XYZ file of C-alpha atoms in Angstrom:
592
model
C -31.790 120.509 -81.029
C -32.243 117.205 -82.875
C -35.980 117.844 -83.162
C -35.323 121.334 -84.559
C -32.919 119.908 -87.157
C -35.419 117.220 -88.143
C -38.173 119.822 -88.411
C -35.982 122.045 -90.590
C -35.124 119.084 -92.826
C -38.800 118.275 -93.167
C -39.625 121.885 -94.061
C -36.841 121.922 -96.665
C -38.253 118.695 -98.117
C -41.750 120.191 -98.303
C -40.408 123.345 -99.927
C -38.575 121.293 -102.542
C -41.464 118.925 -103.263
C -44.393 121.315 -103.279
C -42.914 124.638 -104.365
C -39.498 124.425 -106.015
C -40.261 121.230 -107.922
C -43.644 122.531 -109.138
C -42.129 125.536 -110.884
C -41.308 123.640 -114.074
C -44.459 121.519 -114.160
C -47.823 122.233 -115.791
C -50.350 123.976 -113.503
C -52.661 121.961 -111.335
C -54.453 121.746 -107.992
C -52.451 122.628 -104.894
C -51.306 119.467 -103.081
C -51.152 119.054 -99.337
C -48.020 117.587 -97.716
C -47.656 113.806 -97.705
C -51.098 113.091 -99.231
C -50.921 115.335 -102.292
C -54.328 115.499 -104.002
C -55.559 112.092 -102.851
C -58.331 113.606 -100.733
C -59.603 115.606 -103.698
C -59.478 112.484 -105.804
C -61.346 110.495 -103.171
C -63.933 113.246 -102.832
C -64.883 113.206 -106.501
C -68.148 111.711 -107.671
C -66.410 109.479 -110.182
C -62.715 108.807 -109.540
C -60.580 109.857 -112.453
C -63.346 111.056 -114.743
C -65.199 113.859 -112.962
C -62.316 115.319 -110.950
C -59.997 115.185 -113.953
C -62.661 116.901 -116.048
C -62.909 119.617 -113.402
C -59.137 120.088 -113.406
C -59.080 120.036 -117.212
C -61.653 122.835 -117.308
C -59.671 124.805 -114.730
C -56.059 124.230 -115.828
C -56.298 123.040 -119.430
C -55.945 119.627 -121.113
C -52.500 119.069 -119.549
C -52.101 119.487 -115.792
C -50.251 118.176 -112.744
C -51.687 116.452 -109.694
C -50.033 114.641 -106.805
C -50.548 111.125 -105.494
C -48.876 111.452 -102.131
C -45.617 113.371 -102.634
C -45.324 112.277 -106.276
C -46.377 114.595 -109.140
C -48.068 113.116 -112.211
C -48.683 114.836 -115.532
C -52.195 114.138 -116.857
C -53.028 114.339 -120.570
C -56.741 114.524 -121.389
C -56.703 115.622 -125.038
C -56.750 112.859 -127.659
C -54.268 114.655 -129.918
C -51.757 114.999 -127.072
C -52.170 111.346 -126.098
C -51.728 110.192 -129.679
C -48.695 112.437 -130.107
C -47.011 110.861 -127.097
C -47.917 107.145 -127.108
C -48.040 106.636 -130.880
C -45.541 109.043 -132.431
C -43.075 108.945 -129.526
C -44.059 105.672 -127.897
C -40.639 104.598 -126.640
C -40.313 107.754 -124.546
C -43.576 106.989 -122.716
C -43.327 103.184 -122.582
C -42.080 102.652 -119.007
C -44.411 102.108 -116.053
C -44.343 104.388 -113.016
C -44.728 101.917 -110.186
C -42.848 101.316 -106.971
C -39.940 98.862 -107.340
C -40.165 98.302 -103.587
C -43.756 97.123 -103.977
C -42.680 94.747 -106.739
C -39.941 93.373 -104.504
C -42.457 92.731 -101.734
C -45.346 91.377 -103.798
C -43.649 89.822 -106.810
C -40.217 89.031 -105.431
C -38.562 91.443 -107.880
C -39.098 93.066 -111.268
C -41.309 90.311 -112.680
C -44.476 90.074 -114.739
C -45.659 92.217 -117.646
C -47.988 94.877 -116.250
C -45.719 96.505 -113.684
C -42.239 96.318 -115.186
C -40.269 98.118 -117.885
C -37.170 97.588 -119.961
C -35.902 94.567 -121.880
C -37.697 91.932 -119.788
C -41.029 93.664 -120.366
C -40.428 93.957 -124.112
C -39.404 90.331 -124.497
C -42.211 88.859 -122.416
C -44.920 91.079 -123.870
C -43.785 89.975 -127.317
C -43.836 86.344 -126.155
C -47.349 86.691 -124.679
C -48.700 88.301 -127.862
C -47.130 85.502 -129.916
C -48.713 82.818 -127.740
C -52.130 84.453 -127.935
C -51.847 84.181 -131.692
C -50.363 80.668 -131.678
C -53.007 79.369 -129.270
C -55.847 80.532 -131.458
C -56.893 84.139 -130.838
C -58.602 85.304 -134.005
C -58.754 81.713 -135.243
C -61.290 78.839 -135.129
C -59.308 77.159 -132.331
C -60.019 79.861 -129.742
C -63.474 80.489 -131.165
C -64.428 76.868 -130.501
C -63.320 77.167 -126.870
C -65.403 80.297 -126.319
C -68.419 78.730 -128.034
C -68.201 75.825 -125.587
C -68.771 78.354 -122.792
C -71.657 79.963 -124.696
C -73.270 76.565 -125.278
C -72.837 75.696 -121.610
C -74.620 78.876 -120.484
C -77.467 78.261 -122.936
C -77.738 74.643 -121.758
C -77.895 75.684 -118.109
C -80.560 78.270 -118.866
C -82.749 75.747 -120.642
C -82.204 73.213 -117.866
C -83.218 75.827 -115.301
C -86.383 76.428 -117.323
C -87.341 72.766 -117.127
C -86.703 72.263 -113.413
C -87.719 75.764 -112.286
C -84.316 76.573 -110.815
C -82.872 80.031 -110.172
C -80.069 81.060 -112.508
C -77.515 83.782 -111.803
C -76.329 84.969 -115.185
C -73.489 87.181 -113.932
C -72.022 84.225 -112.057
C -72.123 82.126 -115.210
C -70.533 84.955 -117.203
C -67.741 85.065 -114.619
C -67.174 81.323 -114.918
C -67.178 81.492 -118.722
C -64.628 84.316 -118.831
C -62.493 82.631 -116.174
C -62.611 79.346 -118.087
C -61.349 80.956 -121.281
C -58.438 82.560 -119.410
C -57.642 79.329 -117.597
C -57.697 77.305 -120.815
C -55.231 79.733 -122.329
C -52.938 79.606 -119.279
C -53.261 76.044 -117.986
C -55.205 74.082 -120.594
C -58.476 73.336 -118.781
C -61.838 74.976 -118.185
C -63.788 75.278 -114.940
C -66.331 72.483 -115.203
C -68.358 71.355 -112.196
C -65.394 69.489 -110.718
C -63.168 72.582 -110.930
C -65.591 75.328 -109.877
C -64.058 75.514 -106.411
C -60.754 76.511 -108.018
C -62.439 79.310 -109.932
C -64.150 80.664 -106.826
C -60.847 80.599 -104.970
C -58.735 82.403 -107.557
C -61.454 84.973 -108.317
C -61.807 85.771 -104.628
C -58.058 86.044 -104.133
C -57.574 88.373 -107.103
C -60.501 90.580 -106.046
C -59.287 90.772 -102.443
C -55.805 91.708 -103.598
C -57.184 94.480 -105.788
C -59.289 95.769 -102.900
C -56.301 96.052 -100.586
C -53.990 97.847 -103.017
C -56.873 100.159 -103.943
C -56.979 101.638 -100.447
C -55.142 104.937 -99.796
C -52.083 103.313 -98.218
C -52.073 100.775 -101.019
C -52.040 103.561 -103.610
C -49.057 105.182 -101.889
C -47.201 101.873 -101.603
C -47.985 101.089 -105.229
C -46.730 104.388 -106.668
C -44.202 106.008 -104.312
C -40.542 105.192 -104.844
C -38.014 104.812 -102.056
C -40.266 103.419 -99.317
C -38.357 100.636 -97.506
C -39.799 97.165 -98.264
C -40.651 96.481 -94.607
C -42.768 99.663 -94.516
C -44.404 98.712 -97.825
C -45.284 95.381 -96.238
C -46.946 97.147 -93.296
C -48.836 99.514 -95.618
C -50.413 96.625 -97.539
C -50.384 93.967 -94.838
C -53.889 92.913 -95.838
C -52.636 91.261 -99.029
C -50.245 88.884 -97.275
C -52.721 85.998 -97.195
C -53.963 86.692 -100.733
C -50.382 86.808 -101.982
C -49.452 83.502 -100.362
C -52.549 81.605 -101.529
C -52.677 83.150 -104.989
C -49.086 82.397 -105.866
C -49.443 79.004 -104.213
C -52.263 78.216 -106.651
C -50.231 79.420 -109.635
C -47.149 77.446 -108.546
C -49.243 74.292 -108.214
C -50.561 74.678 -111.768
C -47.056 75.275 -113.101
C -45.717 72.258 -111.200
C -48.442 70.045 -112.701
C -47.429 71.265 -116.154
C -43.783 70.406 -115.443
C -44.784 66.856 -114.570
C -46.835 66.429 -117.769
C -44.632 68.157 -120.317
C -42.477 66.353 -122.857
C -39.751 68.756 -123.918
C -39.063 66.780 -127.068
C -42.465 67.710 -128.484
C -43.009 71.034 -130.219
C -46.783 71.453 -129.895
C -48.052 73.615 -127.013
C -51.492 73.100 -125.495
C -51.399 76.211 -123.334
C -49.341 79.243 -122.353
C -47.519 77.569 -119.466
C -46.344 74.718 -121.707
C -45.084 77.219 -124.275
C -43.249 79.152 -121.567
C -41.658 76.049 -120.050
C -40.391 74.949 -123.468
C -38.948 78.407 -124.080
C -37.335 78.315 -120.636
C -35.875 74.864 -121.358
C -34.391 76.084 -124.660
C -32.773 79.080 -122.983
C -31.344 76.919 -120.207
C -29.683 74.686 -122.802
C -27.741 77.806 -123.775
C -26.876 78.587 -120.129
C -29.416 81.418 -119.909
C -31.162 80.961 -116.564
C -32.297 84.568 -116.103
C -34.564 85.565 -119.007
C -37.172 82.861 -118.454
C -37.662 81.634 -114.900
C -40.361 80.297 -112.596
C -40.814 83.613 -110.773
C -41.424 85.419 -114.049
C -43.889 82.747 -115.202
C -45.870 82.955 -111.950
C -46.133 86.732 -112.232
C -47.081 86.707 -115.909
C -49.882 84.250 -115.096
C -51.040 86.568 -112.316
C -51.024 89.563 -114.663
C -53.068 87.765 -117.299
C -55.616 86.695 -114.699
C -55.804 90.076 -112.960
C -55.993 92.144 -116.140
C -58.171 89.827 -118.173
C -60.888 88.612 -115.850
C -62.816 91.337 -114.056
C -62.671 93.930 -116.817
C -64.191 91.570 -119.355
C -66.704 89.926 -117.012
C -67.998 93.314 -115.900
C -68.196 94.641 -119.455
C -70.374 91.677 -120.380
C -72.478 92.321 -117.296
C -73.016 95.889 -118.443
C -74.264 94.707 -121.816
C -77.180 93.041 -120.079
C -77.580 95.772 -117.458
C -78.118 98.418 -120.138
C -80.379 96.139 -122.132
C -82.728 95.426 -119.223
C -82.741 98.905 -117.698
C -83.846 100.733 -120.831
C -86.620 98.707 -122.463
C -88.143 101.865 -123.935
C -85.053 102.181 -126.136
C -85.962 98.856 -127.732
C -82.350 97.702 -127.708
C -83.206 94.020 -127.421
C -86.005 94.292 -129.943
C -83.569 95.736 -132.467
C -80.943 93.104 -131.626
C -83.437 90.264 -132.005
C -84.815 91.725 -135.197
C -81.344 91.985 -136.685
C -80.410 88.423 -135.704
C -83.706 87.036 -136.990
C -83.357 88.829 -140.310
C -79.799 87.575 -140.650
C -80.327 83.941 -139.599
C -83.849 83.515 -140.911
C -85.574 80.395 -139.579
C -82.330 78.483 -139.041
C -81.428 79.145 -135.409
C -77.761 78.345 -134.709
C -74.823 79.589 -132.692
C -73.355 82.821 -133.986
C -69.653 82.720 -134.884
C -67.015 85.336 -135.620
C -67.818 85.040 -139.315
C -71.219 86.578 -138.499
C -69.873 89.574 -136.599
C -69.544 92.099 -139.412
C -73.131 91.491 -140.483
C -74.500 92.415 -137.038
C -73.898 96.154 -137.009
C -76.307 97.213 -134.273
C -75.076 94.773 -131.630
C -71.448 95.819 -132.040
C -72.317 99.489 -131.734
C -74.346 98.812 -128.577
C -71.302 97.244 -126.927
C -69.104 100.200 -127.838
C -71.155 102.781 -125.926
C -70.761 101.568 -122.312
C -67.036 100.992 -122.880
C -66.601 104.751 -122.937
C -67.829 105.608 -119.473
C -69.651 103.303 -117.101
C -70.710 106.112 -114.754
C -71.968 108.422 -117.460
C -75.700 107.804 -117.292
C -77.633 110.377 -115.270
C -74.523 111.969 -113.820
C -76.435 114.482 -111.702
C -78.964 111.996 -110.358
C -76.577 109.121 -109.762
C -74.579 109.751 -106.591
C -71.338 108.021 -107.553
C -69.548 109.018 -104.374
C -71.848 106.747 -102.381
C -70.226 103.719 -103.952
C -66.812 104.466 -102.479
C -65.269 101.752 -100.351
C -64.750 104.164 -97.464
C -64.650 107.856 -96.796
C -60.960 108.232 -97.582
C -60.697 105.846 -100.520
C -59.389 107.194 -103.795
C -61.433 104.526 -105.552
C -65.056 103.539 -105.810
C -64.351 99.853 -105.756
C -61.975 97.174 -104.649
C -59.833 97.477 -107.741
C -56.890 99.881 -107.659
C -55.089 102.144 -110.055
C -56.227 100.190 -113.081
C -59.607 101.107 -111.652
C -62.100 98.590 -112.779
C -63.741 100.921 -110.301
C -67.276 100.806 -109.148
C -68.356 98.272 -111.694
C -69.333 95.515 -109.346
C -71.199 97.821 -107.007
C -72.694 100.079 -109.639
C -73.732 96.981 -111.528
C -76.461 96.558 -108.934
C -78.242 99.025 -111.195
C -76.959 101.750 -113.507
C -79.739 103.939 -112.121
C -79.290 103.108 -108.452
C -80.330 105.822 -106.007
C -77.273 105.394 -103.849
C -78.000 108.049 -101.269
C -77.774 105.519 -98.455
C -74.218 104.221 -98.293
C -75.094 101.517 -95.777
C -77.658 100.202 -98.233
C -74.970 99.882 -100.882
C -72.704 98.092 -98.428
C -75.515 95.632 -97.725
C -75.872 94.921 -101.417
C -72.208 94.534 -102.279
C -72.409 90.820 -101.541
C -75.319 90.596 -103.970
C -73.559 92.395 -106.830
C -73.061 89.234 -108.835
C -76.765 88.486 -108.597
C -77.862 91.465 -110.630
C -78.979 89.361 -113.527
C -81.039 86.816 -111.707
C -83.230 84.096 -113.203
C -86.512 83.569 -111.412
C -88.382 81.985 -114.281
C -87.780 81.065 -117.907
C -90.913 81.261 -119.957
C -91.547 78.787 -122.749
C -91.113 81.624 -125.238
C -87.392 81.620 -124.342
C -87.665 84.751 -122.220
C -85.891 84.658 -118.924
C -86.592 87.097 -116.163
C -83.837 89.047 -114.498
C -83.825 91.460 -111.681
C -82.023 93.464 -109.124
C -81.908 91.853 -105.735
C -83.301 92.047 -102.242
C -83.197 94.763 -99.614
C -84.827 98.167 -100.143
C -85.170 97.431 -103.839
C -88.652 98.952 -104.170
C -87.261 102.434 -103.485
C -84.540 101.902 -106.054
C -87.017 100.600 -108.593
C -89.115 103.753 -108.208
C -86.014 105.903 -108.663
C -84.963 103.872 -111.664
C -88.421 104.228 -113.177
C -88.388 108.022 -112.720
C -84.917 108.273 -114.231
C -85.714 106.086 -117.194
C -88.755 108.175 -118.036
C -86.330 110.965 -118.907
C -84.599 108.849 -121.545
C -85.592 109.400 -125.139
C -86.419 106.456 -127.341
C -83.716 105.272 -129.697
C -84.883 105.175 -133.288
C -82.394 103.442 -135.572
C -83.090 101.528 -138.750
C -81.019 99.156 -140.844
C -78.084 97.060 -139.630
C -77.945 97.427 -135.865
C -75.954 94.868 -133.909
C -72.417 96.255 -134.111
C -73.802 99.666 -133.199
C -75.032 98.360 -129.838
C -71.674 96.704 -129.124
C -69.727 99.941 -129.588
C -71.989 102.114 -127.458
C -71.659 99.697 -124.533
C -67.863 99.929 -124.734
C -68.046 103.728 -124.783
C -70.435 104.253 -121.898
C -69.283 101.557 -119.448
C -65.577 102.300 -119.574
C -64.020 99.948 -117.018
C -60.864 102.029 -116.690
C -61.769 105.534 -115.464
C -58.164 106.286 -114.460
C -55.248 104.884 -116.424
C -52.082 103.457 -114.942
C -49.212 105.967 -114.926
C -46.333 105.670 -117.371
C -42.810 106.978 -116.789
C -40.592 108.899 -119.179
C -37.565 107.002 -120.449
C -35.696 110.261 -121.167
C -35.988 114.023 -120.766
C -38.600 115.478 -123.116
C -40.169 118.779 -124.148
C -43.956 118.544 -124.058
C -46.179 121.532 -124.850
C -43.504 123.960 -123.686
C -42.586 122.126 -120.469
C -39.289 120.370 -119.855
C -40.100 117.044 -118.203
C -37.301 114.978 -116.725
C -36.659 111.286 -117.202
C -38.739 109.226 -114.769
C -41.634 111.714 -114.540
C -45.009 110.003 -114.219
C -47.506 110.602 -117.036
C -51.162 109.500 -117.090
C -52.872 109.242 -120.477
C -56.462 109.817 -119.388
C -58.408 107.788 -121.970
C -61.662 107.935 -119.978
C -61.906 111.693 -120.373
C -61.308 111.394 -124.106
C -64.266 109.045 -124.393
C -66.556 111.514 -122.614
C -65.279 114.534 -124.540
C -68.313 116.519 -125.708
C -66.427 117.794 -128.754
C -66.075 114.193 -129.938
C -69.131 112.433 -128.492
C -72.082 114.800 -128.370
C -74.266 114.260 -125.290
C -71.600 111.868 -124.038
C -73.491 111.192 -120.815
C -76.423 109.762 -122.724
C -76.616 106.131 -123.795
C -76.942 106.353 -127.577
C -75.728 103.531 -129.842
C -76.790 105.497 -132.926
C -73.679 107.675 -132.588
C -71.741 104.759 -134.088
C -73.828 104.347 -137.219
C -73.540 106.432 -140.370
C -76.190 107.645 -142.810
C -75.811 104.434 -144.821
C -76.602 102.159 -141.870
C -72.991 101.033 -141.522
C -70.762 100.991 -138.460
C -68.942 104.292 -138.101
C -65.280 104.164 -137.113
C -64.481 106.783 -134.487
C -60.744 106.994 -133.868
C -61.138 108.318 -130.326
C -62.955 105.158 -129.211
C -60.005 103.334 -127.644
C -61.233 101.312 -124.613
C -58.186 99.024 -124.822
C -55.812 102.021 -124.770
C -53.197 102.458 -127.491
C -49.493 102.507 -128.106
C -46.875 100.120 -126.767
C -48.870 99.465 -123.573
C -52.131 98.735 -125.389
C -54.027 95.783 -123.908
C -52.349 92.677 -125.313
C -55.555 90.650 -124.860
C -57.765 92.961 -126.925
C -58.333 90.404 -129.674
C -59.397 87.729 -127.192
C -61.655 90.140 -125.303
C -63.471 91.212 -128.460
C -64.045 87.583 -129.412
C -65.487 86.753 -125.993
C -67.773 89.774 -125.871
C -69.294 88.993 -129.234
C -69.555 85.201 -128.961
C -70.919 85.115 -125.404
C -73.267 88.104 -125.440
C -74.556 87.823 -129.001
C -75.417 84.158 -128.538
C -77.294 84.793 -125.303
C -79.305 87.507 -127.047
C -79.719 85.089 -129.952
C -81.620 82.614 -127.780
C -83.119 84.709 -124.985
C -84.682 88.009 -124.044
C -83.596 89.516 -120.729
C -86.245 91.399 -118.723
C -86.778 92.591 -115.155
C -88.388 90.272 -112.651
C -90.999 92.696 -111.316
C -91.999 90.256 -108.563
C -88.903 91.363 -106.658
C -90.557 94.754 -106.196
C -93.956 93.482 -105.144
């Protein structure tokens, strides 16, 4: 009898979740009990982009799909997204994430990325203020980024002299990590601190991999799961959680020992936070600013700011070396040479507006990193496992597939085991075997079975048409990279703060809404031939950079990336200066 009652209760639950509840929602694919549409999502060639495009074509620009038992409304039309996050931003400002997961992982509703309400508003405002106060958009931060650019150039030239191998992607990672760490803790990762960088990068990546697995997705998004079950669902992050927050606590404790609360000047974010916390405590406010919140904000800044930016920079070079027939580097070098003349020097932010082609190049891959050769490139082969909803270790924010796809944008990934073998080599994509005296350094893909992939890449590249652009070019290249290598193919879900009418549907408070930016940036009505790498789309008939409103790789509205200004500075100062001094080409000896 008890079993019959339990079965009836379960059937009533299924009826409510998957039939009665769906009546008032936009149309969408039929979910299966418990798992929803996760299997369809995991079976798509490109998570987020291709399956959402299929559903958009079938159900319209607004549809419903289920992650587990939870329905989410997906908006894929730019006008609808703008109408919601810009004109009615407060209604769509909350995050739809599991409070039980936050209790387990964060110790409560802490941080910036995964919380809502007054604490989120206050601490986002504080973080934006500190980015400005600590130099973003100013010479202070520019000088710190240029130190990293100079260090990479120095290492390259040293490698030329001694004949040493040089892994450019690794150095890009260190440079990006150093900038973040200087902002947070006041020091960069020099030789004596490299072990710290390797540790925190590994911990963050491992955490993202675990929560990107199917059970992790459910634990991350489903409300009402008891904390002890959440812990079992994501048990793989226990060690990462302990070590990662142990590292952050140690840095914060060091800052507490050094700080003089009587001074007003802040050297880094943690100092600024501790002073703010001290001021609040003098007024008997011990809740707003606390150690747990500081630890989680530091985690959010590291997790959100590192891999996205490092991989975007990697794509700049990946596109440049994989399509020599498009003469991207020739046009970049020509533009820099014409601008600087015979006086070679480091490029600064004051030079950015003059370098049109480079900026447009970087915009294109930001739109969609899996766009090139969609039919030939078997994206599904890059999935972590057969049931994963992601193509990489990184979860709902989906910096997906970048590290693995970065092995080559034209990789013939028909052998999944081959891709697994090469995952450990992903950071060695841009690999120095030799630096010629003409300041060229050779780069290449790496190791096993690479001859087959080179032949595939060569066949695919022969289909590409040459790019023929004249006039100012640099900013053009920058924009096209941002468009075509979009690091966020599926956006994090928001939650409604109140009941709302949207396109004829009554949506209740708390409903999850996904603003699918990736599909906007591959919309054929906006970006013609969107699956073709083409920086010229961002240049007008006068040779000037064309502003396209729908290009929004940092999202928009109240949840827009708070580090956008810093990211844009790093992309320009690091990449433009490497192109300023070097040419990046394939090391063909790897295929001999």
